[in-house]
Tab-separated table of C-alpha atoms and ligand atoms in Angstrom:
chain	number	residue	atom	x	y	z
A	531	MET	CA	36.777	125.715	169.933
A	532	LEU	CA	38.348	124.854	166.575
A	533	ARG	CA	35.380	125.886	164.410
A	534	GLY	CA	36.644	127.968	161.484
A	535	ARG	CA	40.273	127.807	162.644
A	536	ARG	CA	42.947	127.492	159.969
A	537	ILE	CA	45.628	124.991	160.885
A	538	VAL	CA	48.724	124.146	158.846
A	539	LEU	CA	49.595	120.547	159.761
A	540	GLY	CA	53.257	119.734	159.132
A	541	LEU	CA	54.336	116.077	158.998
A	542	THR	CA	57.939	114.941	159.165
A	543	GLY	CA	59.637	111.560	158.697
A	544	SER	CA	58.676	109.519	161.734
A	545	ILE	CA	56.713	106.290	162.029
A	546	ALA	CA	54.244	108.308	164.131
A	547	ALA	CA	53.162	109.981	160.849
A	548	TYR	CA	50.542	107.246	160.484
A	549	LYS	CA	48.809	108.656	163.572
A	550	SER	CA	48.583	112.061	161.905
A	551	ALA	CA	45.867	110.791	159.553
A	552	TYR	CA	43.678	110.214	162.605
A	553	LEU	CA	44.799	113.534	164.113
A	554	LEU	CA	43.762	115.256	160.885
A	555	ARG	CA	40.314	113.629	161.143
A	556	LEU	CA	39.969	114.869	164.710
A	557	LEU	CA	40.943	118.411	163.699
A	558	THR	CA	38.549	118.631	160.754
A	559	GLY	CA	35.850	116.886	162.812
A	560	ALA	CA	36.232	119.674	165.397
A	561	GLY	CA	35.570	122.229	162.643
A	562	ALA	CA	39.121	123.280	161.719
A	563	GLU	CA	40.235	123.888	158.146
A	564	VAL	CA	43.516	122.037	157.661
A	565	ARG	CA	46.225	122.302	154.981
A	566	VAL	CA	48.948	119.653	155.058
A	567	VAL	CA	52.666	120.159	154.408
A	568	MET	CA	54.882	117.036	154.371
A	569	THR	CA	58.644	116.712	154.348
A	570	PRO	CA	59.961	114.206	151.792
A	571	GLY	CA	60.780	111.921	154.769
A	572	ALA	CA	57.142	111.917	155.922
A	573	LYS	CA	56.057	110.560	152.524
A	574	GLU	CA	58.054	107.379	153.277
A	575	PHE	CA	55.587	106.651	156.070
A	576	ILE	CA	52.202	107.865	154.788
A	577	THR	CA	51.012	108.953	151.357
A	578	PRO	CA	49.988	112.475	150.384
A	579	LEU	CA	46.874	110.883	148.852
A	580	THR	CA	45.631	109.789	152.291
A	581	LEU	CA	46.162	113.214	153.826
A	582	GLY	CA	44.944	115.112	150.762
A	583	THR	CA	41.727	113.096	150.776
A	584	LEU	CA	41.169	113.592	154.499
A	585	SER	CA	41.911	117.342	154.455
A	586	GLY	CA	40.059	118.015	151.211
A	587	HIS	CA	43.026	120.044	149.899
A	588	PRO	CA	46.134	119.150	147.906
A	589	VAL	CA	49.137	118.282	150.057
A	590	VAL	CA	52.366	120.208	149.390
A	591	SER	CA	55.881	119.023	150.100
A	592	GLU	CA	58.304	120.403	147.491
A	593	LEU	CA	59.528	123.938	146.953
A	594	THR	CA	59.010	123.495	143.224
A	595	GLU	CA	55.472	122.534	142.281
A	596	ASP	CA	56.149	121.782	138.654
A	597	ARG	CA	59.751	121.867	137.423
A	598	GLU	CA	58.734	121.827	133.746
A	599	ALA	CA	56.364	124.756	134.104
A	600	GLY	CA	58.757	126.544	136.481
A	601	THR	CA	56.104	127.067	139.183
A	602	TRP	CA	56.846	126.985	142.868
A	603	THR	CA	54.887	126.455	146.060
A	604	HIS	CA	53.884	129.679	147.784
A	605	HIS	CA	55.279	128.937	151.223
A	606	VAL	CA	54.828	132.539	152.349
A	607	GLU	CA	51.087	132.444	151.611
A	608	LEU	CA	50.667	129.222	153.569
A	609	GLY	CA	52.562	130.713	156.491
A	610	LEU	CA	50.262	133.734	156.443
A	611	TRP	CA	47.077	131.709	155.905
A	612	GLY	CA	47.287	129.696	159.133
A	613	ASP	CA	46.026	130.707	162.576
A	614	LEU	CA	48.443	128.071	163.842
A	615	ILE	CA	51.090	125.671	162.543
A	616	LEU	CA	51.158	122.257	164.171
A	617	VAL	CA	54.151	120.028	163.419
A	618	ALA	CA	53.121	116.482	164.348
A	619	PRO	CA	55.160	114.373	164.303
A	620	ALA	CA	58.227	116.590	164.657
A	621	THR	CA	61.510	114.709	164.183
A	622	ALA	CA	64.840	115.611	165.809
A	623	HIS	CA	65.994	116.634	162.311
A	624	THR	CA	63.176	119.128	161.696
A	625	LEU	CA	63.422	120.462	165.267
A	626	SER	CA	67.119	121.157	164.707
A	627	GLY	CA	66.310	122.828	161.367
A	628	MET	CA	63.733	125.020	163.141
A	629	ALA	CA	66.170	125.921	165.914
A	630	GLU	CA	68.873	126.803	163.389
A	631	GLY	CA	66.481	128.618	161.068
A	632	ARG	CA	67.333	126.403	158.108
A	633	GLY	CA	65.148	126.398	155.008
A	634	ASP	CA	66.043	123.101	153.376
A	635	SER	CA	62.499	121.690	153.204
A	636	LEU	CA	59.236	123.348	152.194
A	637	LEU	CA	57.958	122.861	155.745
A	638	LEU	CA	60.979	124.706	157.171
A	639	THR	CA	60.452	127.619	154.767
A	640	VAL	CA	56.772	127.777	155.754
A	641	LEU	CA	57.866	127.885	159.404
A	642	LEU	CA	60.430	130.602	158.648
A	643	SER	CA	57.913	132.826	156.896
A	644	ALA	CA	54.962	132.165	159.230
A	645	LYS	CA	53.473	134.967	161.284
A	646	CYS	CA	51.298	132.651	163.378
A	647	PRO	CA	52.186	130.628	166.494
A	648	VAL	CA	53.747	127.174	166.189
A	649	ILE	CA	53.136	124.026	168.235
A	650	VAL	CA	55.312	120.913	167.907
A	651	ALA	CA	54.575	117.323	168.926
A	652	PRO	CA	57.961	115.553	168.804
A	653	ALA	CA	58.359	111.873	168.026
A	654	MET	CA	61.671	110.013	168.134
A	655	ASP	CA	63.632	107.355	169.887
A	656	ARG	CA	64.272	107.825	173.619
A	657	ASP	CA	68.010	108.509	173.311
A	658	MET	CA	67.510	110.997	170.521
A	659	TRP	CA	64.898	112.832	172.607
A	660	LEU	CA	67.122	112.879	175.692
A	661	HIS	CA	70.239	113.914	173.738
A	662	PRO	CA	71.520	117.305	174.901
A	663	ALA	CA	71.424	118.602	171.310
A	664	THR	CA	67.670	117.861	170.999
A	665	GLN	CA	66.953	119.216	174.464
A	666	ALA	CA	68.910	122.405	173.653
A	667	ASN	CA	66.883	122.819	170.444
A	668	ILE	CA	63.615	122.362	172.354
A	669	THR	CA	64.709	124.946	174.949
A	670	GLN	CA	65.718	127.401	172.239
A	671	LEU	CA	62.442	126.937	170.361
A	672	GLY	CA	60.533	127.369	173.638
A	673	GLU	CA	62.315	130.679	174.210
A	674	ARG	CA	61.091	131.785	170.792
A	675	GLY	CA	57.499	130.985	171.737
A	676	VAL	CA	57.163	127.556	170.096
A	677	GLU	CA	54.860	125.431	172.260
A	678	LEU	CA	55.485	121.802	172.985
A	679	VAL	CA	53.067	118.899	173.256
A	680	PRO	CA	55.510	116.669	175.143
A	681	PRO	CA	56.132	113.144	173.896
A	682	GLY	CA	54.717	110.276	175.944
A	683	THR	CA	56.361	107.238	177.463
A	684	GLY	CA	55.835	103.695	176.204
A	685	GLU	CA	56.995	101.180	173.657
A	686	LEU	CA	58.983	102.803	170.836
A	687	ALA	CA	59.425	101.636	167.253
A	688	SER	CA	63.040	100.672	168.075
A	689	GLY	CA	61.788	98.150	170.624
A	690	LEU	CA	63.037	100.323	173.478
A	691	VAL	CA	60.626	101.399	176.146
A	692	GLY	CA	60.861	105.015	177.273
A	693	VAL	CA	60.027	108.600	176.447
A	694	GLY	CA	59.768	109.673	172.783
A	695	ARG	CA	56.361	108.529	171.474
A	696	MET	CA	54.349	111.266	169.837
A	697	ALA	CA	51.497	112.351	172.108
A	698	GLU	CA	48.230	110.614	171.249
A	699	PRO	CA	46.059	112.463	168.672
A	700	GLU	CA	43.288	112.966	171.266
A	701	ASP	CA	45.793	114.606	173.624
A	702	ILE	CA	47.120	116.840	170.848
A	703	LEU	CA	43.537	117.877	170.006
A	704	GLU	CA	42.888	118.676	173.662
A	705	HIS	CA	46.101	120.706	173.818
A	706	LEU	CA	45.018	122.721	170.762
A	707	GLN	CA	41.550	123.299	172.169
A	708	GLY	CA	43.073	124.578	175.399
A	709	TRP	CA	45.503	126.720	173.418
A	710	PHE	CA	42.742	128.322	171.326
A	711	ALA	CA	40.621	128.877	174.432
A	712	LYS	CA	43.542	130.782	175.962
A	713	LYS	CA	44.482	132.715	172.824
A	714	ALA	CA	40.962	133.173	171.487
A	715	PRO	CA	39.091	134.613	174.455
A	716	LEU	CA	35.752	134.808	172.638
A	717	ALA	CA	35.848	131.307	171.140
A	718	GLY	CA	32.440	129.653	171.248
A	719	ARG	CA	30.604	132.997	171.331
A	720	ARG	CA	28.394	134.502	168.659
A	721	ALA	CA	28.033	138.179	167.713
A	722	LEU	CA	25.807	140.186	165.400
A	723	VAL	CA	27.245	143.363	163.868
A	724	THR	CA	25.466	145.846	161.604
A	725	ALA	CA	27.715	147.980	159.405
A	726	GLY	CA	27.668	150.597	156.672
A	727	PRO	CA	24.908	152.918	155.508
A	728	THR	CA	21.518	151.975	154.145
A	729	HIS	CA	20.201	153.225	150.803
A	730	GLU	CA	16.517	154.071	150.606
A	731	PRO	CA	15.223	154.205	147.019
A	732	VAL	CA	13.635	157.401	145.706
A	733	ASP	CA	13.271	155.801	142.284
A	734	ALA	CA	15.112	153.045	140.404
A	735	VAL	CA	18.441	154.952	140.410
A	736	ARG	CA	18.247	157.563	143.187
A	737	PHE	CA	18.374	156.978	146.902
A	738	LEU	CA	18.535	158.636	150.308
A	739	GLY	CA	21.638	157.608	152.195
A	740	ASN	CA	24.673	158.853	154.060
A	741	ARG	CA	28.462	158.890	153.793
A	742	SER	CA	29.236	155.939	156.098
A	743	SER	CA	31.944	153.727	154.541
A	744	GLY	CA	31.282	150.751	156.850
A	745	ARG	CA	34.931	150.561	157.960
A	746	MET	CA	34.212	150.729	161.729
A	747	GLY	CA	31.769	147.799	161.580
A	748	LEU	CA	34.158	145.734	159.462
A	749	CYS	CA	37.045	146.407	161.858
A	750	LEU	CA	34.818	145.174	164.699
A	751	ALA	CA	33.875	142.004	162.807
A	752	GLN	CA	37.528	141.350	161.962
A	753	GLU	CA	38.655	141.793	165.565
A	754	LEU	CA	35.804	139.604	166.851
A	755	ALA	CA	36.827	136.792	164.470
A	756	ARG	CA	40.463	137.179	165.533
A	757	ARG	CA	39.325	136.595	169.106
A	758	GLY	CA	37.511	133.423	168.056
A	759	CYS	CA	33.949	134.788	167.961
A	760	ALA	CA	31.557	133.786	165.152
A	761	VAL	CA	30.073	136.908	163.542
A	762	ASP	CA	26.972	137.597	161.483
A	763	LEU	CA	27.894	140.835	159.743
A	764	VAL	CA	24.894	142.560	158.162
A	765	CYS	CA	26.260	145.173	155.752
A	766	GLY	CA	24.616	147.978	153.873
A	767	PRO	CA	26.295	149.183	150.634
A	768	LEU	CA	29.937	149.691	151.650
A	769	SER	CA	32.184	152.293	150.059
A	770	LEU	CA	35.421	150.360	150.338
A	771	GLY	CA	37.405	148.553	147.641
A	772	GLU	CA	36.579	144.920	146.835
A	773	ASP	CA	40.044	143.759	147.953
A	774	GLU	CA	39.783	145.604	151.229
A	775	ILE	CA	36.316	144.195	151.915
A	776	GLN	CA	37.559	140.678	151.120
A	777	HIS	CA	40.601	141.142	153.349
A	778	MET	CA	38.516	142.446	156.259
A	779	THR	CA	35.645	139.967	156.033
A	780	GLY	CA	37.310	136.852	154.568
A	781	HIS	CA	37.816	135.094	157.912
A	782	PRO	CA	35.827	131.845	158.022
A	783	LEU	CA	34.164	132.919	161.289
A	784	ILE	CA	32.567	135.917	159.518
A	785	ASN	CA	29.217	135.382	157.806
A	786	LYS	CA	28.669	138.508	155.688
A	787	ILE	CA	25.087	139.292	154.700
A	788	ASP	CA	24.623	142.112	152.163
A	789	VAL	CA	21.545	144.319	152.274
A	790	GLU	CA	20.519	147.619	150.718
A	791	THR	CA	17.723	149.197	152.762
A	792	ALA	CA	16.949	149.582	156.473
A	793	THR	CA	13.977	147.241	156.103
A	794	GLU	CA	16.225	144.554	154.629
A	795	MET	CA	18.841	145.154	157.330
A	796	HIS	CA	16.148	144.814	159.999
A	797	THR	CA	14.873	141.488	158.602
A	798	ALA	CA	18.379	140.030	158.134
A	799	ALA	CA	19.585	141.157	161.566
A	800	LEU	CA	16.509	139.771	163.335
A	801	GLN	CA	16.927	136.446	161.571
A	802	ALA	CA	20.595	136.308	162.581
A	803	LEU	CA	19.761	137.276	166.174
A	804	LEU	CA	17.068	134.678	166.664
A	805	ARG	CA	18.834	131.625	165.281
A	806	GLU	CA	20.684	129.104	167.429
A	807	PRO	CA	22.981	129.170	169.343
A	808	ASP	CA	22.097	132.214	171.459
A	809	CYS	CA	23.721	135.467	170.409
A	810	ASP	CA	26.170	136.894	172.996
A	811	LEU	CA	26.791	140.368	171.606
A	812	ILE	CA	25.017	142.873	169.343
A	813	ILE	CA	26.926	145.844	167.938
A	814	GLY	CA	24.954	148.410	165.942
A	815	ALA	CA	27.685	150.093	163.938
A	816	ALA	CA	25.469	150.772	160.909
A	817	ALA	CA	24.460	154.291	159.980
A	818	VAL	CA	20.851	153.401	159.305
A	819	ALA	CA	18.787	155.941	157.338
A	820	ASP	CA	16.176	157.244	159.763
A	821	ALA	CA	13.471	157.461	157.116
A	822	ARG	CA	12.618	156.238	153.613
A	823	PRO	CA	10.505	157.614	150.785
A	824	ALA	CA	6.927	156.500	151.442
A	825	ALA	CA	6.247	155.667	147.805
A	826	PRO	CA	9.393	155.116	145.702
A	827	ILE	CA	8.809	156.004	142.043
A	828	LYS	CA	8.806	153.007	139.708
A	829	GLY	CA	11.554	153.132	137.058
A	830	LYS	CA	13.784	156.195	136.635
A	831	ALA	CA	11.912	159.476	136.962
A	832	SER	CA	13.110	162.037	134.436
A	833	GLY	CA	14.390	165.254	136.016
A	834	SER	CA	11.267	167.207	135.133
A	835	ALA	CA	9.013	164.470	136.528
A	836	LEU	CA	10.664	164.518	139.967
A	837	PRO	CA	8.164	165.612	142.637
A	838	ASP	CA	8.607	168.917	144.536
A	839	HIS	CA	8.723	167.042	147.780
A	840	ILE	CA	9.115	163.438	148.917
A	841	ASP	CA	6.947	162.010	151.686
A	842	LEU	CA	9.009	160.060	154.181
A	843	VAL	CA	8.115	157.317	156.627
A	844	SER	CA	10.296	156.403	159.599
A	845	ASN	CA	12.478	153.341	159.449
A	846	PRO	CA	12.437	150.903	162.359
A	847	ASP	CA	15.091	151.444	165.024
A	848	ILE	CA	16.933	148.197	164.338
A	849	LEU	CA	19.241	148.283	167.339
A	850	ALA	CA	16.432	149.088	169.791
A	851	ASP	CA	14.369	146.237	168.378
A	852	LEU	CA	17.279	143.759	168.487
A	853	ALA	CA	18.163	144.795	172.048
A	854	SER	CA	14.572	144.277	173.213
A	855	LYS	CA	14.458	140.788	171.663
A	856	ARG	CA	17.942	139.610	172.681
A	857	PRO	CA	18.396	136.484	174.743
A	858	GLU	CA	19.339	136.814	178.392
A	859	GLY	CA	22.969	137.735	178.950
A	860	CYS	CA	23.427	139.164	175.445
A	861	VAL	CA	25.215	142.540	175.508
A	862	ALA	CA	24.095	145.403	173.210
A	863	ILE	CA	26.481	148.141	172.084
A	864	GLY	CA	25.339	151.094	169.981
A	865	PHE	CA	27.034	154.022	168.277
A	866	SER	CA	26.105	157.653	168.400
A	867	LEU	CA	27.465	160.054	165.819
A	868	ALA	CA	27.203	163.701	166.772
A	869	SER	CA	28.128	166.918	165.028
A	870	ASP	CA	28.655	168.674	168.385
A	871	ASP	CA	29.616	167.323	171.818
A	872	GLY	CA	26.690	164.877	171.747
A	873	LEU	CA	27.112	163.566	175.290
A	874	GLU	CA	23.553	164.198	176.471
A	875	ALA	CA	22.084	162.608	173.331
A	876	ALA	CA	24.365	159.564	173.783
A	877	LYS	CA	23.209	159.140	177.394
A	878	LYS	CA	19.573	159.205	176.203
A	879	LYS	CA	20.323	156.545	173.580
A	880	LEU	CA	21.584	154.191	176.284
A	881	ALA	CA	18.044	154.117	177.646
A	882	THR	CA	15.921	154.411	174.487
A	883	LYS	CA	17.921	151.764	172.638
A	884	LYS	CA	18.229	149.538	175.745
A	885	CYS	CA	22.017	149.369	175.301
A	886	ASP	CA	24.756	148.445	177.772
A	887	LEU	CA	27.232	150.834	176.173
A	888	ILE	CA	27.132	153.668	173.638
A	889	ILE	CA	30.194	154.555	171.580
A	890	LEU	CA	30.080	158.295	171.008
A	891	ASN	CA	32.003	159.937	168.192
A	892	SER	CA	31.666	163.360	166.715
A	893	ILE	CA	32.377	164.739	163.264
A	894	ALA	CA	33.453	167.903	165.104
A	895	ASP	CA	36.633	165.956	166.063
A	896	GLN	CA	39.189	166.048	163.275
A	897	GLY	CA	39.785	162.580	161.810
A	898	SER	CA	36.609	161.151	163.384
A	899	GLY	CA	33.415	159.732	161.950
A	900	PHE	CA	32.449	158.838	158.384
A	901	GLY	CA	35.056	158.320	155.699
A	902	HIS	CA	38.090	158.409	158.010
A	903	LYS	CA	40.401	155.522	158.837
A	904	THR	CA	40.660	156.940	162.352
A	905	ASN	CA	38.188	157.674	165.109
A	906	ARG	CA	38.134	159.316	168.508
A	907	ILE	CA	35.546	157.788	170.775
A	908	ARG	CA	34.062	158.186	174.201
A	909	MET	CA	32.429	155.215	175.868
A	910	VAL	CA	29.197	156.231	177.560
A	911	TRP	CA	28.165	153.779	180.276
A	912	PRO	CA	25.087	153.598	182.494
A	913	GLY	CA	25.568	155.528	185.747
A	914	ASN	CA	27.313	158.474	184.045
A	915	ARG	CA	30.668	156.768	183.637
A	916	ILE	CA	32.493	158.143	180.586
A	917	ASP	CA	35.794	156.775	179.217
A	918	SER	CA	37.597	159.060	176.751
A	919	PHE	CA	40.086	157.790	174.168
A	920	GLU	CA	42.672	159.402	171.908
A	921	LEU	CA	42.349	159.537	168.123
A	922	LYS	CA	43.239	156.010	166.934
A	923	SER	CA	42.946	153.832	163.854
A	924	LYS	CA	39.497	152.225	163.577
A	925	ALA	CA	41.181	148.816	163.925
A	926	GLN	CA	42.590	149.948	167.285
A	927	VAL	CA	39.222	151.421	168.308
A	928	ALA	CA	37.704	147.975	167.638
A	929	VAL	CA	40.322	146.497	170.001
A	930	ASP	CA	39.356	149.022	172.728
A	931	ILE	CA	35.628	148.304	172.305
A	932	LEU	CA	36.097	144.535	172.506
A	933	ASP	CA	38.474	144.827	175.466
A	934	ALA	CA	35.691	146.792	177.184
A	935	TYR	CA	33.189	144.062	176.267
A	936	GLN	CA	35.461	141.363	177.672
A	937	ASN	CA	35.918	143.364	180.879
A	938	MET	CA	32.123	143.395	181.368
A	939	ASP	CA	32.395	139.649	182.055
A	940	ARG	CA	34.354	140.213	185.217
B	543	C5P	O1	19.437	157.283	166.772
B	543	C5P	P1	20.767	157.194	166.106
B	543	C5P	O2	20.678	156.982	164.635
B	543	C5P	O3	21.732	158.255	166.466
B	543	C5P	O4	21.368	155.839	166.751
B	543	C5P	C1	22.575	155.310	166.375
B	543	C5P	C2	22.652	153.879	166.795
B	543	C5P	O5	21.424	153.195	166.573
B	543	C5P	C3	23.663	153.124	165.988
B	543	C5P	O6	24.172	152.095	166.793
B	543	C5P	C4	22.821	152.592	164.832
B	543	C5P	O7	23.405	151.433	164.277
B	543	C5P	C5	21.497	152.291	165.491
B	543	C5P	N1	20.302	152.526	164.636
B	543	C5P	C6	19.559	151.468	164.201
B	543	C5P	N2	18.425	151.678	163.475
B	543	C5P	C7	18.027	152.915	163.160
B	543	C5P	C8	18.774	154.023	163.596
B	543	C5P	C9	19.920	153.795	164.327
B	543	C5P	O8	19.926	150.313	164.467
B	543	C5P	N3	16.935	153.101	162.444
């Protein structure tokens, strides 16, 4: 459930901080990538060296990284990096800072600038926990969506017995796993997505191809990863900027495999399909070239040496082949790009490509198809059911397609 998840672990100044070393081990052992932020108070109880070694990343705790050099810690980046911030242990002091929106520690500034959800595991003496001020802060934070792993009851560092002990690391791990299962509906599943065009060499510099940018496939991979699904993304040559590609495919749950030709895409996709664990979903979003030159010319042919005609051989239908070899229960979704209405052709593809759903789009619709950031789709289902959608961003179309996939489960 935590594989590939990015967790910012915040530690504050409580004796329970020693338990956070073990918690960190549990989180990384479950596959999460963890970055640690400590308040100065937390460093009184456990060293950054311990947590830095266990997480494999430098620990940050001050707003200024290096006073001499004038560099500062990028709290905004850390807040944006995480899928989740877990503050464990959370002291009464930091909880009150969170409730008030103060920014007087690096951890508080990370929390203020974070876009991701926050979970707190408080630790303090019984009377501090039961104090109306602490309880009011907890209520206020709860109203803002901060989740609580409630403290347990037992012997406290003060010698008192009562409520206030930080929840045990195993219980916090279980809480997080449950949380991700709820928020990441496709956690534990595996998908294979093909994207982009393929280029079929005519000679060393020329190729047959098409104008697909690959954006639709990348949006699908990005949305799958957001929902917790591991993705093998087999990409032909994309026509998007490097930064955009990195932004859309940088999630640790996305395994991007670059290919050039349909033959290479076929081999890579089959390999990804047939490895363990079983694949749950195939989406053929690639615009695969239907044919390739039978005998590509070696080197660069000079203009005058180019042949009058080029013999072509058909490329394999990758999606049809993947769908016929998929494990039981694996869903196959294909695309159909038309230049007219295209409905009859899309219905045929459902059968010939052995798909559970065909996403039909047409270049006759303004803003749809290759090269656009938007798309207008129709979902073509077996049994003549058709769902029509408005023109939307491709990111939103990916949301609609994956909502439809999730609804198939019911
Ligand atoms: O037959 P057509 O090219 O219209 O089919 C489109 C669908 O089939 C897309 O999902 C595309 O990714 C897939 N396809 C494929 N291999 C091919 C041709 C198309 O996987 N050779």
